[in-house]
Structure formats: structure tokens, C-alpha cells
Amino acid sequence: MIELEISAACRVGCVRHNNEDMILVGDQFIRNDEFSTRLSLDESARCLIAVADGMGGHRCGEVASSDALHNLQFFFSDIPTGLSASAFNEMIVEWLESINLAFDSKGKVDERYKGMGTTLVAFAYYEGELYSLNCGDSRLYRYRDGEICQLTTDHSLSSLMGNPNEKHSSVITNCIGGGCTSSYIDLVQMTQDVKAGDTYLLCSDGLSDMLSDHCIGLVLSEHADADGLCNAAIERGGFDNVSVCLVRIVKK
């Protein structure tokens, strides 16, 4: 049994006219809104929490993030029971291949969607096991005992060049769709590393580009919820859409 306390918020920011981000919490899709819930999950349950940051201009990014999360939510709910960690990984790879094909087909049918893509970061609970999934530069952090730690690696030019503090974060090297022919997902089984009292933060780069890791940790130390973190990024300029989901491990 695991108990989760979750808050999520997805905001357009100060510069953009439309919101290309979307958040998924279980069966709830959040855009331009906030949401909170508390879940108790037994070992037969499954739950998916994810942030997608769409790209492609005009309305393409909105469609990409929505399509990816709706497709993943349906796929995840339909995954067979009793999978090992390696078999679960194979299923996620299969999903990635299928969603890339779906994006490509959509672009061929309608030119407006050609080249659309999205990042994805997710926290998945499947039959007693916890996994992180990452494709792109949206991030998963852990906040424990007053210390913040980035758990995912950005699939971006700055990370590839070994200069994570350089402002190349908008140039990503891996995503879902977006014309990528060799997309991949980092999947990590993290069950043994998760402790009661931990807070896991999923976010789009609209948060991490506006606030340093240190600043994010300071805001969390003040017991802010997801909307509070979004507001902190918007107060710093809000140059991009901002999406944040906080998952606190109440009991494990």
C-alpha cells in the first residue's frame, strides 16, 4: 500500500498566447487549471502522473501534448498484469514507437500537424513498483530532507555539451514526434529509493528555466503547492508555459 498526496497546476505564463503544456494525474487532464487529490494504492493498482510540453507552433503543441497523454493513459490502463520490470520497459518502448507513428501519420494527413512533438516526464505506479519515464527536457526532481535533486537527465543540447547551466535548454535532442527518427525514453525502476516523506516534482522547462534548483528548493521549503511554484516562475517573467506536479509520499 502506498499513499500519495498530489497537487498539479498548468499555466500559460506571461508571454505565450496559448498553452502547449498538459498534465495527467490518473484520469484527470489538466491545462490552464489546478488540481489536487490524495490516493491510496494497493499492490494491484496502477496510476500514471505525467507532464507533457508540446511544440510545433500555432496549435500543434497543444495537440501534441494532449494526444500523447491521452494515448499513454489509455495504453497504460490496458497494459497486462504481472509484468516484470524488463517487460514493462518493453511495453513502454512499444508505446513510444506507436505514438511516433501516429504523430507522423497525423502530419501526413493534415499539414498543420507536420513536425509536431512533445516532451514527456512521468511517475508511474504499476502493481507495487514505481517507475520514472523521461523523453526530452521536462524534469523529475526529488525533494528530501530539505535537499533537492534532479533525477532525470535533460535530452537537450546543453546537457549533451556538458554545460547544464548554459541557456541551450530550448534546443532538445530527443522528443516524442517532432520529426525524431530515433526517439527513446529513459525508464528507471525507483521503488527501493522512494521513502515516506519524499516529494517528487514533475515540471516543464517553464519552471526550471525561470527558477534555479536552489530557488525551487527554497519555494518547496515554504510548503508551497504546485500552483505556488507556477506563480513563482511567473513572477520571474513566465517566458514559457509553466506546468508543475507535486507528488508527496505520505505512506509507503
PDB file of C-alpha atoms in Angstrom, residues 2 41-47 76 83-85 88 123-132 188-192 194 252:
ATOM      1  CA  ILE A   2       1.202   3.482  -0.861  1.00  0.00           C
ATOM      2  CA  LEU A  41      -2.999   2.448  -3.929  1.00  0.00           C
ATOM      3  CA  ASP A  42      -2.671  -1.238  -3.176  1.00  0.00           C
ATOM      4  CA  GLU A  43      -0.291  -3.587  -4.975  1.00  0.00           C
ATOM      5  CA  SER A  44      -2.842  -4.456  -7.647  1.00  0.00           C
ATOM      6  CA  ALA A  45      -3.387  -0.799  -8.597  1.00  0.00           C
ATOM      7  CA  ARG A  46      -1.795   1.354 -11.254  1.00  0.00           C
ATOM      8  CA  CYS A  47      -1.548   5.135 -11.522  1.00  0.00           C
ATOM      9  CA  PHE A  76      -1.090   2.310 -19.573  1.00  0.00           C
ATOM     10  CA  LEU A  83       4.785  -7.762 -15.978  1.00  0.00           C
ATOM     11  CA  SER A  84       8.388  -7.802 -14.806  1.00  0.00           C
ATOM     12  CA  ALA A  85      10.380  -4.560 -14.889  1.00  0.00           C
ATOM     13  CA  PHE A  88       7.173  -3.204 -18.533  1.00  0.00           C
ATOM     14  CA  PHE A 123       5.895   8.956 -12.494  1.00  0.00           C
ATOM     15  CA  ALA A 124       4.204   5.569 -12.814  1.00  0.00           C
ATOM     16  CA  TYR A 125       2.903   3.195 -10.157  1.00  0.00           C
ATOM     17  CA  TYR A 126       2.337  -0.299 -11.521  1.00  0.00           C
ATOM     18  CA  GLU A 127       1.477  -3.224  -9.232  1.00  0.00           C
ATOM     19  CA  GLY A 128       3.579  -2.110  -6.288  1.00  0.00           C
ATOM     20  CA  GLU A 129       6.503  -0.797  -8.355  1.00  0.00           C
ATOM     21  CA  LEU A 130       7.405   2.832  -9.071  1.00  0.00           C
ATOM     22  CA  TYR A 131       8.990   3.963 -12.328  1.00  0.00           C
ATOM     23  CA  SER A 132      10.178   7.250 -13.792  1.00  0.00           C
ATOM     24  CA  VAL A 188      14.101   3.809 -14.220  1.00  0.00           C
ATOM     25  CA  GLN A 189      12.651   1.437 -11.633  1.00  0.00           C
ATOM     26  CA  MET A 190      12.857   3.519  -8.472  1.00  0.00           C
ATOM     27  CA  THR A 191      10.795   1.611  -5.882  1.00  0.00           C
ATOM     28  CA  GLN A 192      13.657   0.925  -3.468  1.00  0.00           C
ATOM     29  CA  VAL A 194      11.428   6.043  -2.595  1.00  0.00           C
ATOM     30  CA  LYS A 252       4.951   3.559   1.811  1.00  0.00           C
TER      31      LYS A 252
END
